[in-house]
Tab-separated table of C-alpha atoms in Angstrom:
chain	number	residue	atom	x	y	z
A	13	UNK	CA	259.893	69.755	-74.415
A	14	UNK	CA	260.936	70.650	-77.937
A	15	UNK	CA	264.634	71.450	-77.983
A	16	UNK	CA	267.489	72.124	-80.351
A	17	UNK	CA	271.025	71.368	-79.181
A	18	UNK	CA	274.241	72.208	-80.979
A	19	UNK	CA	277.824	71.121	-80.686
A	20	UNK	CA	280.503	72.097	-80.288
A	21	UNK	CA	279.768	75.285	-78.380
A	22	UNK	CA	282.802	76.908	-79.963
A	23	UNK	CA	285.416	75.975	-82.523
A	24	UNK	CA	288.700	77.424	-83.722
A	25	UNK	CA	290.133	76.373	-87.086
A	26	UNK	CA	292.823	77.595	-89.443
A	27	UNK	CA	291.921	79.350	-92.651
A	28	UNK	CA	291.475	76.875	-95.491
A	29	UNK	CA	290.494	73.973	-93.274
A	30	UNK	CA	287.116	72.242	-93.233
A	31	UNK	CA	284.812	71.860	-90.252
A	32	UNK	CA	281.498	70.258	-89.346
A	33	UNK	CA	278.950	71.595	-86.898
A	34	UNK	CA	276.299	69.386	-85.326
A	35	UNK	CA	272.656	69.893	-84.442
A	36	UNK	CA	270.321	67.510	-82.614
A	37	UNK	CA	266.655	68.281	-82.194
A	38	UNK	CA	263.696	66.787	-80.404
A	39	UNK	CA	261.026	68.922	-82.069
A	40	UNK	CA	258.022	66.942	-83.179
A	41	UNK	CA	256.228	66.957	-85.499
A	42	UNK	CA	259.005	67.994	-87.819
A	43	UNK	CA	258.538	70.386	-90.720
A	44	UNK	CA	261.895	71.810	-91.653
A	45	UNK	CA	265.308	72.713	-90.281
A	46	UNK	CA	267.265	75.877	-90.914
A	47	UNK	CA	270.844	76.945	-90.495
A	48	UNK	CA	271.576	80.598	-89.889
A	49	UNK	CA	274.847	82.511	-89.771
A	50	UNK	CA	275.083	85.395	-87.314
A	51	UNK	CA	277.991	87.774	-87.554
A	52	UNK	CA	278.908	89.680	-84.411
A	53	UNK	CA	276.530	92.583	-83.897
A	54	UNK	CA	274.273	91.569	-86.750
A	55	UNK	CA	271.019	89.691	-87.116
A	56	UNK	CA	271.032	86.042	-88.252
A	57	UNK	CA	271.092	85.365	-91.986
A	58	UNK	CA	269.595	82.223	-93.475
A	59	UNK	CA	272.027	79.750	-95.057
A	60	UNK	CA	269.780	76.793	-95.844
A	61	UNK	CA	266.312	75.463	-95.199
A	62	UNK	CA	265.881	71.694	-95.350
A	63	UNK	CA	262.563	69.903	-95.478
A	64	UNK	CA	261.797	66.392	-94.313
A	65	UNK	CA	262.572	64.815	-97.686
A	66	UNK	CA	265.956	66.478	-98.195
A	67	UNK	CA	269.136	64.750	-97.046
A	68	UNK	CA	271.744	67.147	-98.356
A	69	UNK	CA	271.662	70.747	-99.460
A	70	UNK	CA	274.518	72.995	-100.506
A	71	UNK	CA	274.959	76.737	-100.573
A	72	UNK	CA	278.406	77.530	-101.907
A	73	UNK	CA	280.975	76.252	-99.438
A	74	UNK	CA	278.244	75.337	-96.956
A	75	UNK	CA	276.671	71.870	-97.089
A	76	UNK	CA	273.909	70.865	-94.718
A	77	UNK	CA	272.799	67.305	-94.101
A	78	UNK	CA	269.655	66.060	-92.431
A	79	UNK	CA	268.776	62.675	-90.956
A	80	UNK	CA	265.130	62.922	-89.936
A	81	UNK	CA	265.216	59.424	-88.437
A	82	UNK	CA	267.920	60.232	-85.910
A	83	UNK	CA	266.869	63.901	-85.731
A	84	UNK	CA	270.321	65.148	-86.519
A	85	UNK	CA	271.693	67.732	-88.879
A	86	UNK	CA	275.179	68.891	-89.695
A	87	UNK	CA	276.639	71.923	-91.403
A	88	UNK	CA	279.918	71.339	-93.207
A	89	UNK	CA	282.062	74.302	-94.174
A	90	UNK	CA	284.656	73.670	-96.848
A	91	UNK	CA	287.876	75.629	-97.358
A	92	UNK	CA	287.084	78.049	-94.542
A	93	UNK	CA	287.680	81.765	-94.910
A	94	UNK	CA	288.219	84.448	-92.304
A	95	UNK	CA	284.762	85.784	-93.119
A	96	UNK	CA	283.246	82.494	-91.960
A	97	UNK	CA	283.976	83.547	-88.380
A	98	UNK	CA	280.511	83.847	-86.869
A	99	UNK	CA	277.910	82.036	-84.799
A	100	UNK	CA	276.066	79.279	-86.658
A	101	UNK	CA	272.583	78.634	-85.403
A	102	UNK	CA	270.364	75.626	-86.019
A	103	UNK	CA	266.632	76.383	-85.998
A	104	UNK	CA	263.557	74.167	-86.080
A	105	UNK	CA	259.957	75.450	-86.185
A	106	UNK	CA	257.684	74.433	-83.347
A	107	UNK	CA	255.152	73.080	-85.757
A	108	UNK	CA	253.052	71.269	-83.224
A	109	UNK	CA	251.498	74.267	-81.556
A	110	UNK	CA	249.016	76.828	-82.727
A	111	UNK	CA	251.824	79.285	-83.101
A	112	UNK	CA	254.613	79.568	-85.567
A	113	UNK	CA	257.549	79.806	-83.228
A	114	UNK	CA	261.038	78.915	-84.244
A	115	UNK	CA	263.166	77.102	-81.693
A	116	UNK	CA	266.756	78.262	-81.856
A	117	UNK	CA	269.822	76.386	-80.749
A	118	UNK	CA	272.413	78.288	-78.757
A	119	UNK	CA	274.758	78.228	-81.713
A	120	UNK	CA	278.325	77.209	-82.453
A	121	UNK	CA	280.787	80.067	-82.332
A	122	UNK	CA	283.323	79.545	-85.111
A	123	UNK	CA	286.603	81.414	-85.250
A	124	UNK	CA	288.711	81.078	-88.389
A	125	UNK	CA	292.297	82.124	-87.835
A	126	UNK	CA	294.890	83.017	-90.473
B	23	UNK	CA	263.016	98.761	-98.244
B	24	UNK	CA	266.293	96.943	-98.507
B	25	UNK	CA	265.796	94.916	-95.367
B	26	UNK	CA	264.460	94.871	-91.849
B	27	UNK	CA	265.545	97.919	-89.899
B	28	UNK	CA	265.473	98.492	-86.175
B	29	UNK	CA	265.983	101.520	-84.003
B	30	UNK	CA	267.704	102.498	-81.909
B	31	UNK	CA	270.751	100.299	-82.445
B	32	UNK	CA	271.755	100.782	-78.839
B	33	UNK	CA	269.762	101.877	-75.815
B	34	UNK	CA	271.042	102.452	-72.313
B	35	UNK	CA	268.431	103.120	-69.672
B	36	UNK	CA	268.073	103.199	-65.931
B	37	UNK	CA	266.236	100.549	-63.999
B	38	UNK	CA	262.560	101.401	-63.724
B	39	UNK	CA	262.353	103.435	-66.914
B	40	UNK	CA	260.192	102.519	-69.911
B	41	UNK	CA	261.733	101.883	-73.339
B	42	UNK	CA	260.339	101.565	-76.852
B	43	UNK	CA	262.056	99.595	-79.581
B	44	UNK	CA	261.051	99.986	-83.203
B	45	UNK	CA	261.036	97.558	-86.109
B	46	UNK	CA	260.425	98.324	-89.781
B	47	UNK	CA	259.858	95.041	-91.617
B	48	UNK	CA	260.425	94.391	-95.286
B	49	UNK	CA	257.593	95.873	-97.305
B	50	UNK	CA	254.911	93.298	-98.087
B	51	UNK	CA	255.922	90.867	-95.366
B	52	UNK	CA	252.850	89.826	-93.429
B	53	UNK	CA	254.596	88.012	-90.588
B	54	UNK	CA	256.642	89.851	-87.969
B	55	UNK	CA	258.475	88.380	-85.004
B	56	UNK	CA	260.268	89.746	-81.959
B	57	UNK	CA	263.044	87.766	-80.294
B	58	UNK	CA	265.374	88.361	-77.397
B	59	UNK	CA	268.980	87.199	-77.397
B	60	UNK	CA	270.770	87.214	-74.073
B	61	UNK	CA	274.511	86.709	-73.804
B	62	UNK	CA	275.356	83.069	-74.414
B	63	UNK	CA	271.735	82.115	-74.979
B	64	UNK	CA	269.752	81.130	-78.030
B	65	UNK	CA	267.155	83.441	-79.453
B	66	UNK	CA	264.018	83.499	-77.336
B	67	UNK	CA	260.675	84.015	-79.033
B	68	UNK	CA	258.679	86.927	-77.647
B	69	UNK	CA	255.729	87.759	-79.889
B	70	UNK	CA	254.444	87.095	-83.404
B	71	UNK	CA	252.166	89.145	-85.664
B	72	UNK	CA	250.495	87.711	-88.760
B	73	UNK	CA	248.425	90.053	-90.893
B	74	UNK	CA	245.327	91.242	-89.063
B	75	UNK	CA	245.141	88.231	-86.768
B	76	UNK	CA	245.479	88.539	-83.024
B	77	UNK	CA	249.179	88.390	-82.130
B	78	UNK	CA	250.729	85.370	-80.460
B	79	UNK	CA	252.004	86.809	-77.176
B	80	UNK	CA	252.918	83.486	-75.620
B	81	UNK	CA	256.623	84.304	-75.436
B	82	UNK	CA	256.375	87.575	-73.543
B	83	UNK	CA	258.168	87.031	-70.220
B	84	UNK	CA	255.982	89.340	-68.133
B	85	UNK	CA	253.195	91.888	-68.340
B	86	UNK	CA	255.859	94.599	-68.481
B	87	UNK	CA	256.393	93.611	-72.111
B	88	UNK	CA	253.955	94.567	-74.852
B	89	UNK	CA	254.086	95.083	-78.597
B	90	UNK	CA	252.005	96.670	-81.287
B	91	UNK	CA	252.008	96.531	-85.037
B	92	UNK	CA	250.322	99.476	-86.672
B	93	UNK	CA	248.835	99.216	-90.131
B	94	UNK	CA	250.354	95.806	-90.646
B	95	UNK	CA	253.815	97.305	-90.984
B	96	UNK	CA	255.890	99.010	-88.287
B	97	UNK	CA	256.040	97.356	-84.897
B	98	UNK	CA	256.969	98.730	-81.487
B	99	UNK	CA	258.102	96.618	-78.546
B	100	UNK	CA	257.594	98.370	-75.212
B	101	UNK	CA	259.205	97.346	-71.964
B	102	UNK	CA	257.837	99.079	-68.880
B	103	UNK	CA	259.682	99.508	-65.598
B	104	UNK	CA	262.832	97.935	-67.021
B	105	UNK	CA	264.877	95.553	-64.908
B	106	UNK	CA	268.533	94.619	-65.235
B	107	UNK	CA	267.578	91.152	-66.462
B	108	UNK	CA	265.916	92.799	-69.464
B	109	UNK	CA	269.390	93.642	-70.798
B	110	UNK	CA	269.752	91.778	-74.086
B	111	UNK	CA	269.704	92.211	-77.839
B	112	UNK	CA	266.169	92.478	-79.151
B	113	UNK	CA	265.822	91.183	-82.711
B	114	UNK	CA	262.957	91.678	-85.108
B	115	UNK	CA	262.322	89.464	-88.131
B	116	UNK	CA	259.789	89.417	-90.932
B	117	UNK	CA	258.727	86.915	-93.554
B	118	UNK	CA	256.301	86.719	-96.442
B	119	UNK	CA	254.311	83.992	-94.730
B	120	UNK	CA	254.274	82.302	-91.316
B	121	UNK	CA	257.660	80.632	-91.094
B	122	UNK	CA	256.646	77.590	-89.121
B	123	UNK	CA	254.382	75.900	-91.610
B	124	UNK	CA	256.230	76.947	-94.686
B	125	UNK	CA	259.827	77.290	-95.713
B	126	UNK	CA	259.627	81.023	-96.072
B	127	UNK	CA	262.808	82.617	-94.846
B	128	UNK	CA	262.776	84.967	-91.887
B	129	UNK	CA	264.799	88.095	-92.486
B	130	UNK	CA	266.284	89.599	-89.359
B	131	UNK	CA	267.068	93.152	-88.489
B	132	UNK	CA	270.377	94.133	-86.883
B	133	UNK	CA	268.832	94.248	-83.430
B	134	UNK	CA	268.661	96.751	-80.609
B	135	UNK	CA	271.133	96.260	-77.787
B	136	UNK	CA	269.394	97.212	-74.553
B	137	UNK	CA	271.410	97.834	-71.422
B	138	UNK	CA	269.572	98.448	-68.165
B	139	UNK	CA	271.770	99.982	-65.496
């Protein structure tokens, strides 16, 4: 069964500190991997989309890495801000079927405290 | 439009009643998706529309759930005879092209929070 698992489930850090969120997936065949940020009460917003050939991709203070061999991805947040408090969701398309479903991880809930 | 919009933002209903949830996708987006997000769970795919093709209904949890997309734009998700387990946030997303086989971004609406008493 194609799955996406994330860790940790939740994380609390102090403002200004860095953190790294993990994503493991078993989806095959693999097309791309996405990281979304979901603020409380809002819909998810795309942060990055990484294809098979990309190892690292940055979007401001967010840097995503991808190891397609081990089927792992990470999202590193540098110099965290209070506004980074949100749920971060790892998403991989279910490319193998006739549909175009995205498989969502359960997310890492990040709380940045002053 | 500026983004994907959904209405209502909140809906409280009694068990057994029917509800309709509306989604207005971004203009020009051919792909439209409905997801359900239960507390502490990842987003669960419900249904997918792509242009004039037959929708992919493989994620609908029961025959009480149905969805339409009129004129390739607005979509309505209908839940008949609601049950308490239907309580969740229902999210709609749209993209220019099918998001699985491309890297087109899905843009999500704010969701409708459904509470079934």
